[in-house]
């Protein structure tokens, strides 16, 4: 990244202040060291055979993650985020958030396990998976959503120039959640193999990549990310406070509902007078069957949350097109040609504007710079400033001029 690019990335960031930057860097290093130690402990506890299963599952999970990554890349097409920011958000979910949540989940599991030892009747009714059934709907949604939300919140706070609206929040949140799914899926395959000797690749990967990987963790954290984006783009002070709180509550609620399904099934079995099996049987389910059934289940139980997300995706696109259209109207004849502005006016939900289809990379760079210019002008205006006196507005105009000359 060039020096100008570095300054642009940190525009308005607390990292520009030396003392604050050192404190934040130290805090992030502590988190990184803690997460690294937790992951090392996890890996050190895996016998060679289980670690091999984990690596195979992680490789398969990596291939499956390419599909939702491509979808998120398409959603972000009007204003591309840096590829390294994509990677950072994904890896926060995969390597940091999983490590931050693990100790809390483990400690809560032990507490519930000890409590069940004094309530053998309840454990007998729910079966051998009773501790997990009780822990999963409580501990995991809170610990995991807070760990993932921290990554999105850091992007929102530290890289303000890169977090403009709801669409950015949806993309960042989904990336963090997808990273969590990527790593967690491999861990679950290895864990089941350690318990039963069965490497349930198809069952775990198919269920966890239901809805093409955009259900589950990706959906949960995208709800929070979208709420932060709404707080960024709104002019209402009350909404700036209420939106993130509501988004986090929605993420936790959706996660709780998802994790409570085995408990609901056990309660239904008890109501029907059926006794639990003494040993857990791993279903012989292939990837496709697990993917289809998982997608149908998520489409059923997540209806309100999916509707909220669909509305957020739609409204964020409407907002982006409107801002680009309004803010670039005054740039026609200088940094936007009349023909380009006609294409801007004609932009639609699934259409991707191009300046020159014979030069796709140069065209995409120019379109991105024009969109960045529009969003920056709106941000400055909303903050009560004058875009004509903003250095970042001037920087994007210079980029457009340079791209035309190139």
Short mmCIF file of C-alpha atoms in Angstrom, two decimals:
data_model
loop_
_atom_site.label_atom_id
_atom_site.label_comp_id
_atom_site.label_asym_id
_atom_site.label_seq_id
_atom_site.Cartn_x
_atom_site.Cartn_y
_atom_site.Cartn_z
CA UNK A 1 0.00 0.00 0.00
CA UNK A 2 1.37 3.44 -0.94
CA UNK A 3 1.84 6.19 1.59
CA UNK A 4 -1.14 8.08 0.14
CA UNK A 5 -3.19 4.89 0.30
CA UNK A 6 -2.17 4.42 3.95
CA UNK A 7 -3.22 7.98 4.81
CA UNK A 8 -6.49 7.49 2.97
CA UNK A 9 -7.20 4.27 4.86
CA UNK A 10 -6.64 5.97 8.22
CA UNK A 11 -8.60 9.13 7.41
CA UNK A 12 -10.52 10.00 10.59
CA UNK A 13 -9.13 6.97 12.42
CA UNK A 14 -8.00 7.15 16.07
CA UNK A 15 -4.88 5.32 14.87
CA UNK A 16 -3.60 8.66 13.53
CA UNK A 17 -3.03 9.80 17.12
CA UNK A 18 0.26 8.41 18.40
CA UNK A 19 -0.76 7.66 21.99
CA UNK A 20 -4.07 6.12 21.03
CA UNK A 21 -2.42 4.14 18.24
CA UNK A 22 0.11 2.61 20.64
CA UNK A 23 -2.60 1.65 23.14
CA UNK A 24 -4.81 0.09 20.45
CA UNK A 25 -1.86 -1.76 18.91
CA UNK A 26 -0.89 -3.14 22.32
CA UNK A 27 -4.47 -4.28 22.94
CA UNK A 28 -4.67 -5.97 19.55
CA UNK A 29 -1.34 -7.71 20.17
CA UNK A 30 -2.66 -9.06 23.48
CA UNK A 31 -5.74 -10.41 21.70
CA UNK A 32 -3.58 -11.92 18.95
CA UNK A 33 -1.22 -13.60 21.44
CA UNK A 34 -4.15 -14.93 23.47
CA UNK A 35 -5.87 -16.30 20.37
CA UNK A 36 -2.63 -17.87 19.14
CA UNK A 37 -2.06 -19.62 22.47
CA UNK A 38 -5.63 -20.95 22.53
CA UNK A 39 -5.30 -22.33 19.00
CA UNK A 40 -1.92 -23.89 19.82
CA UNK A 41 -3.44 -25.61 22.85
CA UNK A 42 -6.26 -26.95 20.66
CA UNK A 43 -3.85 -28.25 18.02
CA UNK A 44 -1.45 -29.68 20.60
CA UNK A 45 -4.29 -31.72 22.06
CA UNK A 46 -5.07 -33.37 18.72
CA UNK A 47 -3.43 -36.77 18.08
CA UNK A 48 -1.84 -37.02 14.59
CA UNK A 49 -4.77 -38.92 13.12
CA UNK A 50 -7.33 -36.37 14.31
CA UNK A 51 -5.15 -33.46 13.16
CA UNK A 52 -4.99 -35.03 9.70
CA UNK A 53 -8.80 -35.22 9.61
CA UNK A 54 -8.95 -31.57 10.72
CA UNK A 55 -6.60 -30.46 7.91
CA UNK A 56 -8.62 -32.36 5.31
CA UNK A 57 -11.84 -30.82 6.60
CA UNK A 58 -10.24 -27.37 6.58
CA UNK A 59 -9.13 -27.84 2.98
CA UNK A 60 -12.66 -28.86 1.96
CA UNK A 61 -14.08 -25.97 3.96
CA UNK A 62 -11.73 -23.59 2.14
CA UNK A 63 -13.04 -24.76 -1.24
CA UNK A 64 -16.65 -24.39 -0.13
CA UNK A 65 -15.97 -20.88 1.23
CA UNK A 66 -15.06 -19.69 -2.29
CA UNK A 67 -18.76 -19.58 -3.29
CA UNK A 68 -19.97 -17.21 -0.53
CA UNK A 69 -16.78 -15.17 -0.92
CA UNK A 70 -17.61 -14.66 -4.60
CA UNK A 71 -21.16 -13.61 -3.70
CA UNK A 72 -19.88 -11.07 -1.16
CA UNK A 73 -17.34 -9.78 -3.69
CA UNK A 74 -20.22 -9.19 -6.11
CA UNK A 75 -22.29 -7.39 -3.45
CA UNK A 76 -19.34 -5.05 -2.87
CA UNK A 77 -18.90 -4.25 -6.57
CA UNK A 78 -19.78 -0.53 -6.50
CA UNK A 79 -17.09 0.34 -3.95
CA UNK A 80 -14.48 -2.38 -3.60
CA UNK A 81 -12.85 -2.87 -0.22
CA UNK A 82 -9.15 -3.74 -0.20
CA UNK A 83 -8.52 -7.49 -0.66
CA UNK A 84 -6.40 -7.48 2.49
CA UNK A 85 -9.38 -6.08 4.44
CA UNK A 86 -11.49 -8.92 3.06
CA UNK A 87 -8.85 -11.34 4.29
CA UNK A 88 -8.51 -9.62 7.67
CA UNK A 89 -12.26 -9.78 8.34
CA UNK A 90 -12.40 -13.44 7.26
CA UNK A 91 -9.41 -14.44 9.39
CA UNK A 92 -10.69 -12.56 12.43
CA UNK A 93 -13.76 -14.77 12.34
CA UNK A 94 -11.78 -17.92 11.64
CA UNK A 95 -8.77 -17.61 13.90
CA UNK A 96 -9.45 -14.86 16.45
CA UNK A 97 -13.18 -15.05 17.21
CA UNK A 98 -13.14 -18.86 17.51
CA UNK A 99 -10.24 -18.62 19.98
CA UNK A 100 -11.84 -15.82 22.03
CA UNK A 101 -15.12 -17.73 22.37
CA UNK A 102 -13.64 -21.16 23.10
CA UNK A 103 -12.56 -20.62 26.75
CA UNK A 104 -15.95 -19.15 27.70
CA UNK A 105 -17.85 -21.96 25.99
CA UNK A 106 -15.61 -24.56 27.65
CA UNK A 107 -15.99 -23.02 31.12
CA UNK A 108 -19.78 -22.78 30.78
CA UNK A 109 -19.94 -26.37 29.51
CA UNK A 110 -18.10 -27.53 32.63
CA UNK A 111 -20.48 -25.61 34.88
CA UNK A 112 -23.53 -27.15 33.21
CA UNK A 113 -21.93 -30.61 33.23
CA UNK A 114 -21.29 -30.31 36.99
CA UNK A 115 -24.84 -29.07 37.54
CA UNK A 116 -26.28 -32.01 35.60
CA UNK A 117 -24.29 -34.39 37.82
CA UNK A 118 -26.60 -33.27 40.64
CA UNK A 119 -29.69 -33.62 38.43
CA UNK A 120 -29.33 -37.13 36.96
CA UNK A 121 -33.02 -37.38 36.10
CA UNK A 122 -32.79 -34.45 33.68
CA UNK A 123 -29.64 -35.86 32.10
CA UNK A 124 -31.31 -39.24 31.70
CA UNK A 125 -34.29 -37.62 30.00
CA UNK A 126 -32.20 -35.55 27.55
CA UNK A 127 -29.62 -38.23 26.82
CA UNK A 128 -25.80 -38.27 26.60
CA UNK A 129 -25.73 -34.93 24.76
CA UNK A 130 -27.61 -33.14 27.57
CA UNK A 131 -24.74 -30.76 28.51
CA UNK A 132 -24.29 -29.65 24.91
CA UNK A 133 -28.04 -29.21 24.41
CA UNK A 134 -28.22 -26.86 27.40
CA UNK A 135 -24.97 -24.99 26.77
CA UNK A 136 -25.33 -24.41 23.02
CA UNK A 137 -28.38 -22.09 23.12
CA UNK A 138 -26.93 -19.92 25.91
CA UNK A 139 -23.14 -19.72 25.99
CA UNK A 140 -22.27 -20.02 22.30
CA UNK A 141 -24.63 -17.31 20.95
CA UNK A 142 -23.42 -14.77 23.50
CA UNK A 143 -19.68 -15.57 23.51
CA UNK A 144 -19.37 -16.17 19.78
CA UNK A 145 -21.48 -13.23 18.62
CA UNK A 146 -19.58 -10.86 20.93
CA UNK A 147 -16.23 -12.21 19.68
CA UNK A 148 -17.27 -11.80 16.05
CA UNK A 149 -18.91 -8.43 16.67
CA UNK A 150 -15.65 -7.15 18.17
CA UNK A 151 -13.92 -7.67 14.82
CA UNK A 152 -16.63 -5.78 12.92
CA UNK A 153 -16.65 -3.03 15.55
CA UNK A 154 -12.88 -2.60 15.25
CA UNK A 155 -13.19 -2.11 11.48
CA UNK A 156 -16.02 0.37 12.06
CA UNK A 157 -14.01 2.32 14.65
CA UNK A 158 -10.45 2.13 13.34
CA UNK A 159 -11.05 2.31 9.58
CA UNK A 160 -13.88 4.79 9.34
CA UNK A 161 -13.05 5.81 5.78
CA UNK A 162 -13.67 2.18 4.67
CA UNK A 163 -17.04 1.74 6.42
CA UNK A 164 -19.54 3.96 4.64
CA UNK A 165 -22.95 2.32 4.77
CA UNK A 166 -25.09 -0.75 5.35
CA UNK A 167 -23.64 -2.58 2.35
CA UNK A 168 -20.14 -2.33 3.82
CA UNK A 169 -21.47 -3.60 7.14
CA UNK A 170 -23.23 -6.55 5.54
CA UNK A 171 -20.07 -7.53 3.67
CA UNK A 172 -17.72 -7.16 6.65
CA UNK A 173 -20.10 -8.91 9.03
CA UNK A 174 -20.73 -11.80 6.65
CA UNK A 175 -16.97 -12.15 6.06
CA UNK A 176 -16.28 -12.44 9.79
CA UNK A 177 -19.12 -14.95 10.18
CA UNK A 178 -18.00 -16.93 7.15
CA UNK A 179 -14.49 -17.12 8.57
CA UNK A 180 -15.95 -18.52 11.78
CA UNK A 181 -17.87 -21.16 9.81
CA UNK A 182 -14.76 -22.03 7.78
CA UNK A 183 -12.72 -22.90 10.86
CA UNK A 184 -15.48 -24.21 13.12
CA UNK A 185 -16.70 -26.70 10.53
CA UNK A 186 -13.27 -28.36 10.43
CA UNK A 187 -13.09 -28.42 14.22
CA UNK A 188 -16.47 -30.15 14.46
CA UNK A 189 -15.45 -32.80 11.93
CA UNK A 190 -12.28 -33.48 13.96
CA UNK A 191 -14.21 -33.50 17.26
CA UNK A 192 -16.80 -36.00 16.01
CA UNK A 193 -14.02 -38.18 14.63
CA UNK A 194 -12.28 -38.12 18.02
CA UNK A 195 -15.50 -39.25 19.76
CA UNK A 196 -16.85 -41.79 17.29
CA UNK A 197 -14.13 -42.63 14.82
CA UNK A 198 -16.35 -41.30 11.99
CA UNK A 199 -15.16 -38.34 9.91
CA UNK A 200 -18.53 -36.80 9.08
CA UNK A 201 -17.31 -34.52 6.29
CA UNK A 202 -20.57 -34.54 4.35
CA UNK A 203 -22.85 -34.03 7.37
CA UNK A 204 -20.89 -31.19 8.95
CA UNK A 205 -19.78 -29.32 5.84
CA UNK A 206 -23.13 -29.70 4.09
CA UNK A 207 -25.10 -28.42 7.09
CA UNK A 208 -22.70 -25.58 7.92
CA UNK A 209 -22.51 -24.35 4.32
CA UNK A 210 -26.29 -24.40 3.91
CA UNK A 211 -27.67 -21.48 1.91
CA UNK A 212 -24.28 -21.40 0.14
CA UNK A 213 -22.51 -20.50 3.35
CA UNK A 214 -24.54 -17.33 3.88
CA UNK A 215 -26.77 -18.77 6.59
CA UNK A 216 -25.62 -19.49 10.12
CA UNK A 217 -22.66 -17.44 11.33
CA UNK A 218 -22.47 -15.32 8.17
CA UNK A 219 -26.12 -14.30 8.59
CA UNK A 220 -25.80 -13.67 12.33
CA UNK A 221 -22.80 -11.34 12.09
CA UNK A 222 -24.08 -9.66 8.92
CA UNK A 223 -27.12 -8.53 10.94
CA UNK A 224 -24.81 -6.73 13.35
CA UNK A 225 -22.60 -5.38 10.57
CA UNK A 226 -25.63 -3.98 8.74
CA UNK A 227 -26.79 -2.24 11.91
CA UNK A 228 -23.40 -0.54 12.28
CA UNK A 229 -23.59 0.51 8.63
CA UNK A 230 -27.04 1.97 9.23
CA UNK A 231 -25.64 3.89 12.19
CA UNK A 232 -22.89 5.23 9.92
CA UNK A 233 -25.14 6.45 7.12
CA UNK A 234 -28.09 7.80 9.13
CA UNK A 235 -28.44 11.42 10.21
CA UNK A 236 -30.62 10.51 13.23
CA UNK A 237 -28.64 10.44 16.49
CA UNK A 238 -31.11 8.10 18.21
CA UNK A 239 -30.74 5.58 15.37
CA UNK A 240 -26.95 5.68 15.65
CA UNK A 241 -27.30 4.37 19.20
CA UNK A 242 -30.29 2.05 18.80
CA UNK A 243 -29.30 0.35 15.53
CA UNK A 244 -26.11 -1.43 16.75
CA UNK A 245 -27.82 -2.61 19.95
CA UNK A 246 -30.74 -3.98 17.95
CA UNK A 247 -28.42 -5.61 15.42
CA UNK A 248 -26.42 -7.40 18.12
CA UNK A 249 -29.62 -8.59 19.82
CA UNK A 250 -30.91 -9.94 16.49
CA UNK A 251 -27.62 -11.76 15.88
CA UNK A 252 -27.70 -13.39 19.32
CA UNK A 253 -31.41 -14.25 19.02
CA UNK A 254 -30.94 -15.93 15.61
CA UNK A 255 -27.95 -17.87 16.95
CA UNK A 256 -29.90 -18.98 20.02
CA UNK A 257 -32.77 -20.19 17.88
CA UNK A 258 -30.42 -22.17 15.68
CA UNK A 259 -28.61 -23.80 18.61
CA UNK A 260 -31.83 -24.62 20.45
CA UNK A 261 -33.10 -26.93 17.71
CA UNK A 262 -31.57 -30.14 19.22
CA UNK A 263 -33.07 -29.21 22.60
CA UNK A 264 -36.48 -28.65 21.01
CA UNK A 265 -36.19 -32.04 19.28
CA UNK A 266 -35.29 -33.71 22.59
CA UNK A 267 -38.25 -32.08 24.36
CA UNK A 268 -40.56 -33.22 21.56
CA UNK A 269 -39.18 -36.75 21.93
CA UNK A 270 -39.79 -36.64 25.70
CA UNK A 271 -43.35 -35.41 25.13
CA UNK A 272 -43.88 -38.37 22.81
CA UNK A 273 -42.66 -40.74 25.54
CA UNK A 274 -39.53 -41.89 23.70
CA UNK A 275 -36.32 -42.64 25.58
CA UNK A 276 -32.99 -41.26 24.36
CA UNK A 277 -30.38 -43.58 22.90
CA UNK A 278 -27.51 -44.51 25.21
CA UNK A 279 -24.95 -43.85 22.49
CA UNK A 280 -24.91 -41.08 19.93
CA UNK A 281 -25.39 -42.38 16.40
CA UNK A 282 -23.73 -40.38 13.64
CA UNK A 283 -26.19 -40.20 10.70
CA UNK A 284 -24.83 -41.53 7.41
CA UNK A 285 -25.59 -38.35 5.48
CA UNK A 286 -23.80 -37.12 2.36
CA UNK A 287 -22.90 -33.53 1.58
CA UNK A 288 -25.75 -32.86 -0.84
CA UNK A 289 -28.41 -34.24 1.48
CA UNK A 290 -27.04 -32.28 4.44
CA UNK A 291 -26.81 -29.12 2.32
CA UNK A 292 -30.40 -29.36 1.05
CA UNK A 293 -31.93 -30.28 4.42
CA UNK A 294 -29.84 -27.63 6.20
CA UNK A 295 -30.88 -24.98 3.69
CA UNK A 296 -34.57 -25.89 4.04
CA UNK A 297 -34.33 -25.79 7.84
CA UNK A 298 -32.63 -22.39 7.79
CA UNK A 299 -35.12 -21.00 5.29
CA UNK A 300 -37.86 -22.07 7.70
CA UNK A 301 -36.51 -21.01 11.09
CA UNK A 302 -34.70 -17.84 9.98
CA UNK A 303 -37.59 -16.29 8.04
CA UNK A 304 -37.71 -13.03 10.07
CA UNK A 305 -33.92 -12.65 10.04
CA UNK A 306 -33.61 -13.44 6.34
CA UNK A 307 -36.31 -10.87 5.59
CA UNK A 308 -34.42 -8.27 7.61
CA UNK A 309 -31.23 -9.12 5.72
CA UNK A 310 -32.97 -9.07 2.32
CA UNK A 311 -34.41 -5.65 3.17
CA UNK A 312 -30.97 -4.42 4.26
CA UNK A 313 -29.34 -5.63 1.03
CA UNK A 314 -32.06 -4.02 -1.07
CA UNK A 315 -32.12 -0.72 0.81
CA UNK A 316 -28.33 -0.49 0.87
CA UNK A 317 -28.31 -0.81 -2.92
CA UNK A 318 -30.97 1.89 -3.24
CA UNK A 319 -28.96 4.17 -0.94
CA UNK A 320 -25.70 3.56 -2.81
CA UNK A 321 -27.23 4.28 -6.23
CA UNK A 322 -28.94 7.42 -4.94
CA UNK A 323 -25.79 8.82 -3.31
CA UNK A 324 -23.68 8.09 -6.40
CA UNK A 325 -26.29 9.71 -8.62
CA UNK A 326 -26.74 12.82 -6.46
CA UNK A 327 -23.11 13.44 -5.51
CA UNK A 328 -21.66 12.87 -8.98
CA UNK A 329 -24.19 15.16 -10.71
CA UNK A 330 -21.94 18.15 -9.90
CA UNK A 331 -18.90 16.27 -11.22
CA UNK A 332 -20.24 15.95 -14.78
CA UNK A 333 -17.87 17.63 -17.21
CA UNK A 334 -14.98 17.42 -14.74
CA UNK A 335 -14.51 13.93 -13.34
CA UNK A 336 -17.56 12.21 -14.85
CA UNK A 337 -18.42 12.35 -18.55
CA UNK A 338 -22.03 12.91 -19.63
CA UNK A 339 -22.09 9.36 -21.04
CA UNK A 340 -20.84 7.97 -17.74
CA UNK A 341 -23.49 9.88 -15.83
CA UNK A 342 -26.21 8.47 -18.07
CA UNK A 343 -24.95 4.99 -17.12
CA UNK A 344 -25.03 6.04 -13.45
CA UNK A 345 -28.65 7.15 -13.79
CA UNK A 346 -29.48 3.84 -15.47
CA UNK A 347 -27.76 1.71 -12.82
CA UNK A 348 -29.96 -1.03 -11.36
CA UNK A 349 -29.87 -3.66 -8.59
CA UNK A 350 -27.98 -6.40 -10.46
CA UNK A 351 -26.31 -4.27 -13.11
CA UNK A 352 -22.62 -3.46 -12.90
CA UNK A 353 -21.63 -0.20 -14.56
CA UNK A 354 -18.56 -0.29 -16.80
CA UNK A 355 -16.80 2.58 -18.55
CA UNK A 356 -14.90 0.49 -21.08
CA UNK A 357 -15.66 -3.22 -21.34
CA UNK A 358 -12.55 -3.82 -23.43
CA UNK A 359 -10.41 -2.66 -20.48
CA UNK A 360 -12.21 -4.27 -17.50
CA UNK A 361 -9.55 -3.63 -14.83
CA UNK A 362 -9.06 0.04 -15.73
CA UNK A 363 -12.82 0.47 -16.06
CA UNK A 364 -13.48 -1.09 -12.65
CA UNK A 365 -10.80 1.10 -11.04
CA UNK A 366 -12.38 4.25 -12.51
CA UNK A 367 -15.90 3.26 -11.47
CA UNK A 368 -14.65 2.47 -7.97
CA UNK A 369 -12.86 5.83 -7.66
CA UNK A 370 -16.00 7.67 -8.77
CA UNK A 371 -18.12 5.76 -6.24
CA UNK A 372 -15.58 6.44 -3.48
CA UNK A 373 -15.68 10.13 -4.41
CA UNK A 374 -19.49 10.15 -4.12
CA UNK A 375 -19.54 8.39 -0.74
CA UNK A 376 -16.81 10.61 0.67
CA UNK A 377 -18.63 13.77 -0.40
CA UNK A 378 -21.80 12.54 1.28
CA UNK A 379 -19.91 11.62 4.47
CA UNK A 380 -18.32 15.07 4.69
CA UNK A 381 -21.65 16.74 4.00
CA UNK A 382 -23.42 14.68 6.67
CA UNK A 383 -20.71 15.64 9.17
CA UNK A 384 -21.39 19.32 8.46
CA UNK A 385 -18.26 19.91 6.38
CA UNK A 386 -17.57 21.23 2.89
CA UNK A 387 -16.50 18.52 0.42
CA UNK A 388 -14.56 21.09 -1.58
CA UNK A 389 -12.16 21.52 1.34
CA UNK A 390 -11.74 17.82 2.11
CA UNK A 391 -8.36 16.25 1.31
CA UNK A 392 -9.81 12.82 0.63
CA UNK A 393 -12.31 14.23 -1.88
CA UNK A 394 -9.37 15.91 -3.60
CA UNK A 395 -7.46 12.63 -3.50
CA UNK A 396 -10.21 10.67 -5.22
CA UNK A 397 -10.53 13.35 -7.89
CA UNK A 398 -6.80 13.12 -8.51
CA UNK A 399 -7.12 9.33 -8.81
CA UNK A 400 -9.87 9.74 -11.42
CA UNK A 401 -7.72 12.19 -13.39
CA UNK A 402 -4.74 9.83 -13.23
CA UNK A 403 -6.82 6.83 -14.30
CA UNK A 404 -8.09 8.72 -17.34
CA UNK A 405 -4.57 9.62 -18.37
CA UNK A 406 -3.47 6.02 -17.96
#
